[in-house]
Coordinates of C-alpha atoms and ligand atoms in Angstrom, one line a residue:
Chain D
M1 CA 0.8 6.6 13.4
Y2 CA 4.4 7.4 14.0
N3 CA 5.5 10.7 15.5
R4 CA 7.9 11.4 12.7
N5 CA 6.7 14.9 12.2
S6 CA 5.5 15.6 15.7
N7 CA 6.2 19.1 16.8
N8 CA 6.8 18.2 20.4
P9 CA 9.5 20.4 21.9
I10 CA 12.7 18.3 21.7
S11 CA 14.5 17.3 24.9
K12 CA 17.9 18.6 25.9
E13 CA 19.7 15.3 25.3
H14 CA 18.1 15.1 21.8
A15 CA 19.2 18.6 20.9
K16 CA 22.7 17.7 22.0
Y17 CA 22.6 14.5 19.9
I18 CA 21.4 16.4 16.9
S19 CA 24.0 19.1 17.1
K20 CA 26.7 16.4 17.6
I21 CA 25.6 14.7 14.4
K22 CA 25.5 17.9 12.5
R23 CA 28.9 19.0 13.7
N24 CA 30.3 15.6 12.7
R25 CA 28.8 16.0 9.2
L26 CA 30.3 19.4 8.9
M27 CA 33.7 18.2 9.9
V28 CA 33.6 15.4 7.2
R29 CA 32.6 17.9 4.5
F30 CA 35.3 20.4 5.7
S31 CA 38.0 17.7 5.6
Q32 CA 36.9 16.6 2.1
I33 CA 37.2 20.1 0.8
A34 CA 40.5 20.8 2.7
I35 CA 42.1 17.7 1.1
L36 CA 41.1 18.8 -2.3
L37 CA 42.4 22.4 -1.8
A38 CA 45.6 21.2 -0.2
F39 CA 46.2 18.9 -3.1
I40 CA 45.6 21.6 -5.7
A41 CA 47.8 24.1 -3.7
L42 CA 50.7 21.6 -3.3
W43 CA 50.5 20.7 -7.0
E44 CA 50.6 24.4 -8.0
L45 CA 53.4 25.2 -5.5
A46 CA 55.5 22.2 -6.4
A47 CA 55.3 23.2 -10.1
R48 CA 56.1 26.8 -9.4
L49 CA 59.1 25.9 -7.2
N50 CA 60.2 23.5 -10.0
L51 CA 60.0 20.5 -7.6
I52 CA 58.1 18.7 -10.3
D53 CA 58.3 19.2 -14.1
A54 CA 55.1 21.1 -15.0
F55 CA 55.7 20.1 -18.6
I56 CA 54.8 16.5 -17.8
T57 CA 52.6 16.9 -14.7
S58 CA 50.9 20.1 -15.8
Q59 CA 49.6 22.4 -13.0
P60 CA 46.3 23.8 -11.8
S61 CA 46.9 27.3 -13.2
R62 CA 47.8 25.9 -16.6
I63 CA 44.6 23.7 -16.5
I64 CA 42.6 26.8 -15.9
S65 CA 44.2 28.7 -18.8
T66 CA 43.8 25.7 -21.1
I67 CA 40.1 25.6 -20.3
K68 CA 40.0 29.4 -21.0
S69 CA 41.7 29.1 -24.3
L70 CA 39.7 26.0 -25.4
Y71 CA 36.6 28.0 -24.6
Q72 CA 37.8 31.1 -26.5
E73 CA 38.6 28.9 -29.5
G74 CA 34.9 27.8 -29.2
V75 CA 35.8 24.1 -29.1
L76 CA 35.4 23.3 -25.4
L77 CA 31.6 22.9 -25.5
M78 CA 31.8 21.0 -28.7
H79 CA 34.1 18.3 -27.4
V80 CA 32.4 18.1 -24.0
S81 CA 28.9 17.9 -25.5
I82 CA 29.9 15.3 -28.0
T83 CA 31.3 13.0 -25.3
I84 CA 28.3 13.5 -23.0
Y85 CA 25.9 13.0 -25.9
E86 CA 27.5 9.7 -26.9
T87 CA 27.6 8.5 -23.3
I88 CA 23.9 9.3 -22.7
I89 CA 22.8 7.7 -25.9
G90 CA 25.0 4.7 -25.1
F91 CA 23.7 4.0 -21.7
V92 CA 20.1 4.8 -22.4
L93 CA 20.2 2.4 -25.4
G94 CA 22.2 -0.2 -23.5
T95 CA 19.7 -0.1 -20.6
M96 CA 16.6 -0.2 -22.8
L97 CA 17.8 -2.8 -25.2
G98 CA 19.2 -4.9 -22.4
T99 CA 15.8 -4.7 -20.6
V100 CA 13.9 -5.6 -23.7
V101 CA 16.1 -8.7 -24.2
A102 CA 15.7 -9.6 -20.6
I103 CA 11.9 -9.4 -21.0
I104 CA 12.1 -11.7 -24.0
L105 CA 14.3 -14.2 -22.1
W106 CA 11.9 -14.0 -19.1
W107 CA 9.0 -14.7 -21.4
S108 CA 10.5 -17.8 -22.9
E109 CA 12.3 -20.0 -20.5
F110 CA 13.6 -22.0 -23.4
A111 CA 15.2 -19.0 -25.0
A112 CA 16.8 -18.1 -21.6
K113 CA 18.3 -21.6 -21.3
V114 CA 19.6 -21.5 -24.8
A115 CA 21.1 -18.1 -24.4
D116 CA 22.7 -18.8 -21.0
P117 CA 26.2 -20.0 -22.2
Y118 CA 26.4 -17.2 -24.8
L119 CA 25.7 -14.6 -22.2
V120 CA 28.3 -16.0 -19.9
V121 CA 31.0 -15.9 -22.6
L122 CA 30.0 -12.5 -23.9
N123 CA 29.9 -11.1 -20.4
S124 CA 33.5 -12.2 -19.7
L125 CA 34.8 -10.8 -23.0
P126 CA 36.2 -7.3 -22.6
K127 CA 33.9 -5.5 -25.1
V128 CA 36.5 -2.8 -25.9
A129 CA 38.5 -5.5 -27.7
L130 CA 35.8 -5.4 -30.3
G131 CA 36.5 -1.7 -31.0
P132 CA 38.6 -2.1 -34.2
I133 CA 36.0 -4.5 -35.6
I134 CA 33.2 -2.1 -34.9
I135 CA 35.1 0.7 -36.5
V136 CA 35.7 -1.3 -39.6
W137 CA 32.1 -2.4 -39.8
I138 CA 30.3 0.8 -38.9
G139 CA 32.9 3.4 -39.9
A140 CA 35.0 5.7 -37.8
G141 CA 32.4 8.1 -36.4
P142 CA 30.0 8.7 -33.5
F143 CA 27.9 5.6 -34.4
A144 CA 30.9 3.3 -33.8
I145 CA 31.5 5.1 -30.5
I146 CA 27.9 4.8 -29.4
T147 CA 27.8 1.1 -30.5
M148 CA 30.8 0.5 -28.2
A149 CA 29.2 2.2 -25.3
L150 CA 26.1 0.2 -25.9
L151 CA 27.9 -3.1 -26.2
V152 CA 29.8 -2.5 -23.0
S153 CA 26.6 -2.1 -21.0
L154 CA 24.3 -4.4 -22.9
I155 CA 25.2 -7.9 -21.7
V156 CA 25.6 -6.9 -18.1
T157 CA 22.2 -5.3 -18.2
I158 CA 20.6 -8.4 -19.7
I159 CA 22.1 -10.5 -17.0
T160 CA 21.3 -8.2 -14.1
V161 CA 17.8 -7.4 -15.1
L162 CA 16.9 -11.0 -15.9
N163 CA 18.2 -12.0 -12.5
G164 CA 16.0 -9.3 -11.0
F165 CA 13.0 -10.7 -12.9
M166 CA 13.8 -14.2 -11.7
E167 CA 14.0 -13.1 -8.1
V168 CA 10.5 -11.7 -8.0
N169 CA 8.7 -13.7 -5.2
P170 CA 6.8 -16.5 -6.9
D171 CA 4.0 -16.0 -4.4
K172 CA 3.5 -12.5 -5.7
I173 CA 3.0 -14.0 -9.1
K174 CA 0.7 -16.7 -7.7
L175 CA -1.3 -13.9 -6.1
L176 CA -1.9 -12.4 -9.5
Q177 CA -2.7 -15.8 -11.0
T178 CA -5.5 -16.3 -8.4
F179 CA -7.1 -13.2 -9.9
G180 CA -6.7 -14.8 -13.3
A181 CA -3.9 -12.7 -14.6
N182 CA -2.2 -13.6 -18.0
K183 CA 1.5 -13.4 -18.7
T184 CA 1.4 -9.8 -19.9
Q185 CA -0.4 -8.7 -16.8
I186 CA 2.1 -10.6 -14.6
L187 CA 4.9 -8.7 -16.4
K188 CA 3.3 -5.3 -16.1
K189 CA 1.8 -5.5 -12.7
V190 CA 4.5 -7.3 -10.7
V191 CA 7.6 -8.4 -12.6
L192 CA 8.5 -4.9 -14.0
P193 CA 7.6 -2.8 -11.0
A194 CA 9.2 -5.2 -8.6
S195 CA 12.4 -5.0 -10.7
I196 CA 12.6 -1.2 -10.9
P197 CA 15.3 -1.1 -8.2
T198 CA 17.3 -3.6 -10.1
I199 CA 16.9 -1.7 -13.4
I200 CA 18.0 1.5 -11.7
S201 CA 21.0 -0.1 -10.3
A202 CA 21.8 -1.4 -13.8
V203 CA 21.5 2.2 -15.0
K204 CA 23.9 3.3 -12.4
I205 CA 26.5 0.6 -13.4
N206 CA 25.8 1.4 -17.1
V207 CA 26.6 5.1 -16.7
G208 CA 30.2 4.1 -15.7
M209 CA 30.4 1.4 -18.3
S210 CA 29.2 3.8 -21.0
W211 CA 32.0 6.3 -20.1
V212 CA 34.5 3.6 -20.6
G213 CA 33.0 2.6 -24.0
V214 CA 32.9 6.2 -25.2
I215 CA 36.4 7.2 -24.1
V216 CA 37.9 4.1 -25.6
G217 CA 35.8 4.6 -28.8
E218 CA 37.1 8.2 -29.0
F219 CA 40.7 7.0 -28.5
L220 CA 40.2 4.8 -31.5
V221 CA 38.2 7.0 -33.8
S222 CA 40.0 10.1 -32.6
K223 CA 38.0 12.8 -34.3
A224 CA 36.3 14.7 -31.5
G225 CA 35.3 14.5 -27.8
L226 CA 37.3 14.4 -24.6
G227 CA 38.7 11.0 -25.4
H228 CA 40.1 12.5 -28.6
L229 CA 41.6 15.4 -26.7
I230 CA 43.3 13.1 -24.3
V231 CA 44.9 10.9 -27.1
Y232 CA 45.8 13.9 -29.1
G233 CA 47.3 15.7 -26.1
G234 CA 49.3 12.6 -25.3
Q235 CA 50.6 12.3 -28.9
V236 CA 51.8 15.9 -29.1
F237 CA 53.0 16.0 -25.6
K238 CA 50.5 18.6 -24.5
L239 CA 50.0 17.3 -21.0
D240 CA 48.0 20.4 -20.1
L241 CA 45.4 19.3 -22.6
V242 CA 45.4 15.8 -21.3
M243 CA 45.0 16.8 -17.6
T244 CA 42.3 19.4 -18.5
S245 CA 40.3 16.8 -20.4
V246 CA 40.6 14.3 -17.5
F247 CA 39.5 17.0 -15.1
I248 CA 36.5 17.9 -17.2
L249 CA 35.7 14.3 -17.7
S250 CA 35.7 13.6 -14.0
I251 CA 33.3 16.5 -13.3
A252 CA 31.0 15.4 -16.1
A253 CA 31.0 11.8 -14.9
A254 CA 30.3 12.9 -11.3
L255 CA 27.4 15.1 -12.5
M256 CA 25.8 12.4 -14.5
Y257 CA 26.1 9.9 -11.6
Q258 CA 24.4 12.5 -9.4
F259 CA 21.6 12.8 -11.9
V260 CA 21.0 9.1 -12.0
A261 CA 21.0 9.1 -8.2
W262 CA 18.4 11.8 -8.2
L263 CA 16.3 9.8 -10.7
E264 CA 16.5 6.8 -8.4
K265 CA 15.2 8.9 -5.5
K266 CA 12.4 10.1 -7.6
F267 CA 11.3 6.7 -8.8
L268 CA 11.7 4.9 -5.5
K269 CA 9.8 7.2 -3.3
W270 CA 7.9 4.2 -1.8
Q271 CA 11.3 2.7 -0.7
R272 CA 12.3 4.1 2.5
Chain Z
M1 CA -27.6 -22.3 6.8
N2 CA -28.8 -24.0 3.7
N3 CA -27.4 -27.1 2.2
K4 CA -26.4 -26.0 -1.2
V5 CA -23.1 -27.6 -2.0
V6 CA -20.6 -25.0 -3.4
V7 CA -17.3 -26.9 -3.3
N8 CA -17.1 -30.5 -4.1
L9 CA -14.0 -32.7 -4.2
E10 CA -14.5 -36.1 -5.6
N11 CA -11.7 -38.7 -5.2
V12 CA -9.1 -36.1 -5.9
S13 CA -5.4 -37.1 -6.1
M14 CA -2.5 -34.9 -7.0
K15 CA 1.1 -35.8 -7.8
Y16 CA 3.9 -33.3 -8.5
H17 CA 6.5 -34.3 -11.0
S18 CA 10.2 -33.3 -11.0
L19 CA 13.4 -34.9 -12.4
E20 CA 14.1 -36.4 -9.0
G21 CA 10.8 -38.3 -9.1
E22 CA 7.2 -37.8 -8.4
T23 CA 5.7 -36.6 -5.1
P24 CA 2.2 -37.7 -4.3
A25 CA 0.8 -34.7 -2.4
I26 CA -2.8 -35.7 -1.8
N27 CA -4.5 -39.1 -2.2
N28 CA -8.2 -39.7 -2.8
I29 CA -9.7 -36.8 -1.0
S30 CA -13.4 -36.2 -1.1
F31 CA -15.4 -33.7 0.8
K32 CA -18.3 -31.2 0.2
V33 CA -18.6 -27.7 1.5
N34 CA -22.1 -26.1 1.9
E35 CA -22.8 -22.5 1.2
G36 CA -22.0 -20.1 4.0
E37 CA -20.0 -22.8 5.8
F38 CA -16.6 -22.2 7.5
I39 CA -14.3 -25.1 7.0
G40 CA -11.0 -25.5 8.9
I41 CA -8.3 -27.7 7.5
V42 CA -5.5 -28.9 9.7
G43 CA -2.7 -31.4 9.0
P44 CA 1.0 -32.0 9.5
S45 CA 3.6 -29.7 7.7
G46 CA 3.9 -30.4 4.1
C47 CA 1.0 -32.8 3.9
G48 CA -0.7 -31.1 1.0
K49 CA -2.9 -28.4 2.5
T50 CA -1.9 -25.7 0.1
T51 CA -2.3 -28.2 -2.7
I52 CA -5.9 -28.6 -1.8
L53 CA -6.6 -24.9 -1.9
S54 CA -4.6 -24.4 -5.1
L55 CA -6.8 -27.1 -6.7
I56 CA -10.0 -25.4 -5.7
A57 CA -8.6 -22.0 -6.9
G58 CA -7.9 -23.6 -10.3
L59 CA -4.1 -22.9 -10.2
I60 CA -3.3 -26.5 -10.7
K61 CA -5.2 -29.5 -12.1
P62 CA -5.8 -32.8 -10.2
T63 CA -4.0 -35.9 -11.5
T64 CA -7.2 -37.9 -10.9
G65 CA -10.7 -37.1 -9.6
Q66 CA -12.4 -33.8 -10.0
V67 CA -13.0 -30.5 -8.3
L68 CA -16.4 -28.9 -8.7
V69 CA -17.2 -25.3 -7.7
Y70 CA -20.9 -24.4 -7.9
G71 CA -21.4 -27.7 -9.7
K72 CA -18.9 -26.9 -12.5
K73 CA -15.6 -28.5 -13.0
V74 CA -12.8 -26.1 -12.2
Q75 CA -10.8 -25.2 -15.3
G76 CA -8.8 -22.2 -14.1
P77 CA -9.0 -19.2 -11.7
S78 CA -12.7 -18.1 -11.4
T79 CA -14.3 -15.0 -10.2
S80 CA -16.2 -16.8 -7.5
V81 CA -13.1 -17.8 -5.6
G82 CA -10.8 -15.5 -3.6
Y83 CA -7.5 -16.8 -2.4
M84 CA -5.6 -15.3 0.5
L85 CA -2.0 -16.4 0.8
Q86 CA 0.2 -17.1 3.8
Q87 CA 1.9 -13.7 3.5
D88 CA 0.0 -10.5 2.7
H89 CA 2.1 -9.9 -0.4
L90 CA 1.0 -6.3 -0.6
F91 CA 3.0 -4.6 -3.4
E92 CA 5.3 -2.1 -1.7
W93 CA 5.2 0.2 -4.7
R94 CA 1.4 0.6 -4.5
N95 CA -0.5 2.4 -1.8
I96 CA -3.2 0.6 0.2
M97 CA -6.0 1.7 -2.1
Q98 CA -4.0 0.7 -5.2
N99 CA -3.2 -2.7 -3.6
A100 CA -6.9 -3.3 -2.7
L101 CA -7.8 -2.6 -6.4
L102 CA -5.3 -5.1 -7.8
G103 CA -7.8 -7.9 -8.4
L104 CA -10.3 -5.6 -10.0
E105 CA -7.6 -4.2 -12.2
I106 CA -6.5 -7.6 -13.4
R107 CA -10.1 -8.4 -14.3
G108 CA -10.6 -5.0 -16.0
K109 CA -13.3 -4.0 -13.5
V110 CA -12.0 -0.8 -12.1
N111 CA -14.7 1.9 -12.3
E112 CA -16.3 4.5 -10.1
D113 CA -18.6 2.0 -8.6
S114 CA -16.1 -0.6 -7.8
K115 CA -13.7 2.0 -6.5
R116 CA -16.4 3.4 -4.1
K117 CA -17.0 -0.2 -2.9
V118 CA -13.4 -0.8 -2.1
E119 CA -13.2 2.6 -0.3
R120 CA -16.2 1.6 1.7
L121 CA -14.6 -1.8 2.6
L122 CA -11.4 0.0 3.7
E123 CA -13.4 2.4 5.8
T124 CA -15.6 -0.3 7.3
Y125 CA -12.6 -2.3 8.4
G126 CA -10.6 0.6 9.8
L127 CA -8.2 1.4 7.0
G128 CA -10.0 4.5 5.7
E129 CA -7.3 6.8 6.9
F130 CA -4.6 4.7 5.4
K131 CA -5.8 4.6 1.8
K132 CA -2.8 6.7 0.6
H133 CA -0.3 5.0 2.9
Y134 CA 2.3 2.5 1.6
P135 CA 2.4 -1.0 3.0
D136 CA 5.5 -0.5 5.0
Q137 CA 3.8 2.2 7.0
L138 CA 1.2 -0.3 8.3
S139 CA 1.4 -2.8 11.2
G140 CA 1.3 -6.5 10.5
G141 CA -2.4 -6.8 11.4
M142 CA -3.4 -3.8 9.3
R143 CA -1.5 -5.3 6.3
Q144 CA -3.3 -8.6 6.7
R145 CA -6.6 -6.7 6.8
A146 CA -5.7 -4.8 3.6
A147 CA -4.9 -8.2 2.0
L148 CA -8.3 -9.5 3.0
I149 CA -9.9 -6.5 1.5
R150 CA -8.0 -7.0 -1.7
T151 CA -9.5 -10.5 -1.8
L152 CA -13.0 -9.3 -0.9
A153 CA -12.8 -6.5 -3.5
I154 CA -13.5 -8.9 -6.3
D155 CA -16.5 -10.1 -4.4
P156 CA -15.8 -13.8 -4.3
K157 CA -18.4 -16.1 -2.9
I158 CA -15.8 -18.6 -1.6
L159 CA -12.7 -17.6 0.3
L160 CA -9.6 -19.7 0.5
L161 CA -7.3 -18.7 3.4
D162 CA -3.9 -20.3 3.6
E163 CA -2.5 -19.8 7.1
P164 CA -3.3 -16.1 6.8
F165 CA -2.1 -15.3 10.3
S166 CA 1.1 -17.3 10.5
A167 CA 3.3 -14.2 10.0
L168 CA 1.7 -12.4 12.9
D169 CA 2.5 -12.4 16.6
Y170 CA 0.2 -14.2 19.0
Q171 CA -1.8 -11.3 20.2
T172 CA -2.4 -9.8 16.8
R173 CA -3.2 -13.3 15.6
L174 CA -6.0 -13.7 18.1
V175 CA -7.5 -10.3 17.3
M176 CA -7.1 -10.8 13.5
S177 CA -8.8 -14.3 13.6
D178 CA -11.6 -12.7 15.5
E179 CA -11.9 -9.8 13.0
V180 CA -11.6 -12.0 9.9
S181 CA -14.1 -14.5 11.0
T182 CA -16.5 -11.7 11.8
I183 CA -16.0 -10.1 8.4
I184 CA -16.4 -13.3 6.6
R185 CA -19.6 -14.2 8.4
K186 CA -20.9 -10.7 8.0
E187 CA -20.3 -10.7 4.3
G188 CA -21.9 -14.1 4.1
K189 CA -19.0 -15.9 2.5
T190 CA -18.1 -19.6 2.3
A191 CA -14.6 -20.1 3.7
L192 CA -11.9 -22.7 3.8
L193 CA -9.1 -22.0 6.3
V194 CA -5.8 -23.9 6.3
T195 CA -3.9 -23.7 9.6
H196 CA -1.3 -25.4 11.7
D197 CA -3.1 -24.1 14.8
I198 CA -5.7 -26.5 16.1
S199 CA -7.2 -23.9 18.4
E200 CA -7.5 -21.4 15.6
A201 CA -9.4 -24.0 13.5
I202 CA -11.8 -25.0 16.2
S203 CA -12.5 -21.4 17.2
M204 CA -13.3 -20.3 13.7
A205 CA -14.7 -23.2 11.8
D206 CA -18.1 -25.0 11.6
R207 CA -16.3 -28.2 10.6
V208 CA -12.6 -29.1 10.9
I209 CA -11.0 -31.5 8.4
V210 CA -8.0 -33.4 9.8
L211 CA -5.5 -34.6 7.3
S212 CA -2.9 -37.4 7.5
E213 CA 0.8 -37.1 6.7
R214 CA 1.7 -36.7 3.1
P215 CA 0.2 -37.9 0.8
A216 CA -2.8 -36.4 2.6
T217 CA -5.9 -38.4 3.1
I218 CA -8.8 -37.4 5.3
K219 CA -8.4 -38.8 8.8
N220 CA -11.6 -37.3 10.3
I221 CA -14.0 -34.5 9.9
H222 CA -15.2 -32.9 13.1
E223 CA -18.5 -31.1 13.3
I224 CA -17.8 -28.3 15.8
Q225 CA -20.6 -27.5 18.2
L226 CA -19.8 -25.2 21.0
T227 CA -22.1 -23.8 23.7
S228 CA -20.7 -20.3 23.6
E229 CA -22.8 -17.2 23.9
D230 CA -21.2 -15.5 20.9
N231 CA -20.1 -17.0 17.6
N232 CA -16.8 -15.0 17.6
P233 CA -13.5 -17.0 18.0
I234 CA -12.5 -15.4 21.3
S235 CA -15.6 -16.4 23.1
R236 CA -15.7 -19.7 21.3
R237 CA -12.4 -20.5 22.9
Q238 CA -14.0 -20.3 26.3
A239 CA -16.6 -22.9 25.5
P240 CA -16.4 -26.1 27.7
E241 CA -16.3 -28.4 24.7
F242 CA -13.3 -26.6 23.2
R243 CA -10.7 -28.8 25.1
Q244 CA -12.4 -32.0 24.0
Y245 CA -12.2 -31.1 20.3
F246 CA -8.6 -29.9 20.9
N247 CA -7.6 -33.2 22.5
A248 CA -9.3 -35.3 19.9
I249 CA -7.7 -33.5 17.0
W250 CA -4.3 -33.4 18.7
K251 CA -4.4 -37.2 19.1
E252 CA -5.3 -37.6 15.4
L253 CA -2.5 -35.4 14.3
D254 CA -0.2 -37.5 16.3
V255 CA 2.6 -35.0 16.5
H256 CA 6.1 -36.3 17.2
V257 CA 8.9 -34.0 18.1
Ligands
LIG1 N1 5.3 -27.2 -7.3 C1 5.7 -28.3 -6.7 N2 6.5 -29.2 -7.3 C2 6.9 -30.3 -6.6 N3 6.5 -30.6 -5.4 C3 5.7 -29.8 -4.7 C4 5.2 -28.6 -5.3 N4 4.4 -27.9 -4.5 C5 4.4 -28.7 -3.4 N5 5.1 -29.8 -3.5 C6 5.3 -30.9 -2.5 O1 4.0 -31.4 -2.2 C7 3.9 -31.6 -0.9 C8 2.7 -30.9 -0.3 O2 2.9 -29.5 -0.5 P1 1.9 -28.4 0.1 O3 2.5 -27.1 -0.1 O4 0.5 -28.7 -0.4 O5 1.9 -28.8 1.7 P2 1.3 -28.0 2.9 O6 0.6 -28.9 3.7 O7 0.7 -26.7 2.4 O8 2.7 -27.6 3.6 P3 3.0 -26.5 4.7 O9 2.5 -27.1 6.0 O10 4.5 -26.4 4.7 O11 2.3 -25.2 4.2 C9 5.2 -31.2 -0.2 O12 5.9 -32.3 0.1 C10 5.8 -30.3 -1.2 O13 7.2 -30.5 -1.1
LIG2 MG1 1.1 -24.6 2.8

């Protein structure tokens, strides 16, 4: 129908247009990298020329050697993987549990109405404030940290996904009813599939939330993980360790976000 | 055409209830539809046209009176009735074939046979190449056709059409009303078409029911007899009697702006 993949020879103006777009894209990418490199170079230079105190600001070369020594001690992978593991479990559980609760509330309008004020209050409560309670109840360990990550994303998932369910076009539901569909079929055939974009955007938010929950949890529990390294480094004034951990954390968070974005693309291939 | 009554409304009234109060939607409506007949229903906005179709489809129950389909009181959605809504509501996450199979899926009737039948319908009505396409790759007219096939797939004997063309532009609308009426007559279905468009009703229907303002009552029922060569809507529009019917219904609708 459309000539999207037609192999007509492209006109001169179009070739010009394409190359302009491409050049522009290249420039953007180039500038992004240049800023990063300049920042690192300036940081390193300023530290070497003693313009800043590398003891409290650290410096790129020290970060690299910290990574090296952590790796040689064999603890780098351990800390990173613990944090990543807690984060993934946290947001997967948070998203799944939140979706299940949303389904229950969709099923029973009565339950949804009863739950509404509680959801509003719980949503505005900063969940990390519950950290100490959770640690007392569950014990200072990975379970407490995962519970925190889960709690941080749970309520917002319930609210977002339930809203998504409610926004499904009532006529789409009416259409299924004309075929004699029951409530389970309505859920499976239209409400859930129509809400997949909403659920995925909830996952995207939850990834970020889960990091917050895990890092705060590790601050409090302080036994292992990047959060623990950050707190520990701060306490013993090893800013190299703090900066290194933050650096690794930002890379891990970015990678995980990319992964979710890739999942989104895969699941939403019908959405152009 | 035989005279077997397939849809029968007897003194049907319907009120909607909400906290603000009750809304009488239709009031004491009675009419019969014979097998194979094409009925047009016209009436002012919000007068209760959709309500009448929903009652026949078994989605809602009348406050008083009764609705009979094939002589039996309607208790809920039935296999003999297909309902085509105002918008096509194709599911954007399903391709055309999967969309067309939706009704069969709900009724647990997807098998090799029924699949082949749906494929044949798609091919007959020009969507054979688009089976694997997603709805947003199709034009408005094609989507509407796919929605019609989704309705036909469950093999209903009675089709309810609620302003099925209102989302289309004028040209497509004419072509589609032509196609749909040809398809419906060819498949030997009984049809009830709700529309705002007087010409559309006259050009497609054997009888046109004119409704009053809400709560709807029947103002008049016109037996449409046109001296056109063909029975398709486009040539029916050329018939000399067309204008008379149009003027009569226009007066009855008494449209104020
Ligand atoms: N579920 C409902 N609850 C309360 N009132 C309703 C409901 N559905 C319809 N109504 C009201 O009943 C009246 C008739 O509605 P209906 O949809 O049958 O009219 P219609 O003729 O199909 O309208 P339109 O021309 O806009 O398609 C309207 O006033 C509408 O507001
Ligand atoms: Mg309507």
